[in-house]
Amino acid sequence: MRRFTTMLLTLCCAHAACLSQTQAVDPNAIAPKMQWFADAKLGIFIHWGIYAVQGIGESWSFHNREISYPDYMKQLNGFTAEHYNPEAWAELIGQSGARYAVITSKHHDGVALWNTGMTDLSIPKKSAAKRDVLTPFVNAVRGQKLKVGLYFSLLDWSHTDYPGFLKDSSRYDAKKDTVRWKRFQHFFQGQIDEIITRFNPNLYWFDGDWEHSAAEWQADKVRNMILDRNPAAVINGRLQGFGDYDTPEQNFPVTRPKLRWWELCMTTNDSWGYQGKDTHWKTPYEIITIFADAISMGGNLLLDIGPKADGTIPNEQVHILTELGSWTKKHSEAIFGTVAGLPPGHFYGPSTLSKDSTALYLFLPSQSAGTVVVKGLNNQIQSITVVGSNQPVTHTIVGKISWSHVPGLVYINVPPAAQDTYMTVLKITLDKPLSIYRGRGGFE
Ligand code: GLC
């Protein structure tokens, strides 16, 4: 059994109902296993389930009584996966520049995508597809040399031994009927055990922890079950304080999330799963600028797609991933293997730093040509080039006072021809590791 140092760090997840938590994981102890995650920057999230049949909200639609539970479950008959091509999915994901993929092995509706032995409620046993659709995807993702993440909902609104069901009705009180709750613990932990044994994912992406406490989920036991089998496995932060990194959802953080590692999960339109009526697509430009902002603050982006029930990926999402892919390919040195960039106040836009901090990458926040400014740079500049083309760019140092230690302002001239379709990136090669002036001007 592993032991965790308990730190008194109060956390709160994206959900209003989320209880405040105590973070049980020491960041220094997990730093080595987190390295691939820190370097990965981009992941693709996939919400695929029976909700795609009618194009309604994943699980929440019956929970919130927008559709009756029996009608929701009838979607099993329409889930055919007839055009499902896991290799093509994995290829598209790889081409986007993502280094990992996370797929919903089971959402809050309890429908497992794999052939679980713990219940009959699964795609192979109950849907028109009649087969395990998870295993081929996991294999295809590994075939692309990407890391595999499995989303798993701890809460299961379909299971008769789970207390929660509809928003205004529950089956029982877990605190009062501990025998029944123990049966549910046995069930969900049995499914996690299957996931560990059959898929050995690189990343466990839990969800739905907010309905019960760490003690009720036996979160420490769940963490140990995973790490005892694979000490390198990464666990997201939705395990009531027993996860490794923060998972802000949809809402972009303005200041860095509390945990050392973090990942923004975000939809490409406004829905996690496929919803044909939702045409509120984010543009590739918006997604690229959001991504740049996330890596500038030391985070990752987990960008969601929602395939249809027949296994095809909506064209708009293919387009977004393809455009994202050409941009990440062109700017790969500014993205992968870098760390968070300048703190706020030095440059009006996102930035990243090479790991040895001798190269500073500036992500230009608008497509207009002209000058951009960097403040407080103590280093000497060796060169400035456009990432992707190596085109040299000129600059002048403005306002450097000979008797002052305060650095001058770096005005960089960005020629119109240097513009990328989406976001232009400049590389400033420094004479030595980055050194910045954080003072108030004058003699301070
Ligand atoms: C929320 C929702 C869920 C969605 C998830 C993705 O927790 O409950 O529907 O899958 O966010 O982050």
Short mmCIF file of N, CA and C and ligand atoms in Angstrom, two decimals, residues 15 45 47 58 60 107-108 151 205 207 210 238 249 265 272, ligand 1:
data_model
loop_
_atom_site.label_atom_id
_atom_site.label_comp_id
_atom_site.label_asym_id
_atom_site.label_seq_id
_atom_site.Cartn_x
_atom_site.Cartn_y
_atom_site.Cartn_z
N HIS A 15 -17.86 21.69 -10.72
CA HIS A 15 -19.26 21.51 -10.39
C HIS A 15 -19.68 22.24 -9.14
N PHE A 45 -10.45 14.54 -26.63
CA PHE A 45 -11.45 13.93 -25.77
C PHE A 45 -12.54 13.39 -26.70
N HIS A 47 -16.43 11.87 -26.61
CA HIS A 47 -17.66 11.46 -25.95
C HIS A 47 -18.47 10.67 -26.96
N GLU A 58 -25.63 14.05 -23.16
CA GLU A 58 -25.09 12.80 -22.63
C GLU A 58 -25.56 12.63 -21.18
N TRP A 60 -27.19 13.50 -18.93
CA TRP A 60 -27.91 14.56 -18.24
C TRP A 60 -29.34 14.71 -18.75
N HIS A 107 -20.15 6.59 -19.45
CA HIS A 107 -20.62 7.91 -18.96
C HIS A 107 -21.59 7.71 -17.80
N HIS A 108 -22.19 8.81 -17.34
CA HIS A 108 -23.06 8.71 -16.16
C HIS A 108 -24.27 7.79 -16.41
N TYR A 151 -11.90 7.71 -19.88
CA TYR A 151 -12.85 8.42 -19.03
C TYR A 151 -13.72 7.35 -18.39
N TRP A 205 -9.30 9.00 -16.46
CA TRP A 205 -10.02 10.28 -16.42
C TRP A 205 -11.36 10.05 -15.74
N ASP A 207 -14.79 10.92 -13.56
CA ASP A 207 -15.79 11.99 -13.57
C ASP A 207 -16.91 11.60 -12.62
N TRP A 210 -18.39 14.15 -7.61
CA TRP A 210 -19.01 15.13 -6.72
C TRP A 210 -20.20 14.61 -5.94
N ARG A 238 -10.42 14.35 -10.63
CA ARG A 238 -11.81 14.21 -10.20
C ARG A 238 -11.98 12.93 -9.38
N GLU A 249 -13.10 22.92 -16.60
CA GLU A 249 -13.96 22.45 -17.69
C GLU A 249 -14.63 23.64 -18.36
N CYS A 265 -10.51 21.03 -20.32
CA CYS A 265 -11.28 20.23 -21.27
C CYS A 265 -12.37 21.14 -21.85
N TRP A 272 -20.77 17.97 -25.49
CA TRP A 272 -19.72 16.94 -25.38
C TRP A 272 -19.96 15.83 -26.39
C1 GLC B 1 -19.05 17.05 -16.75
C2 GLC B 1 -20.31 16.40 -17.25
C3 GLC B 1 -20.10 15.43 -18.31
C4 GLC B 1 -18.94 15.60 -19.21
C5 GLC B 1 -17.73 16.09 -18.47
C6 GLC B 1 -16.55 16.40 -19.33
O1 GLC B 1 -18.53 16.45 -15.65
O2 GLC B 1 -20.99 15.79 -16.20
O3 GLC B 1 -21.27 15.26 -19.01
O4 GLC B 1 -18.65 14.36 -19.70
O5 GLC B 1 -18.05 17.18 -17.72
O6 GLC B 1 -15.58 17.09 -18.62
#
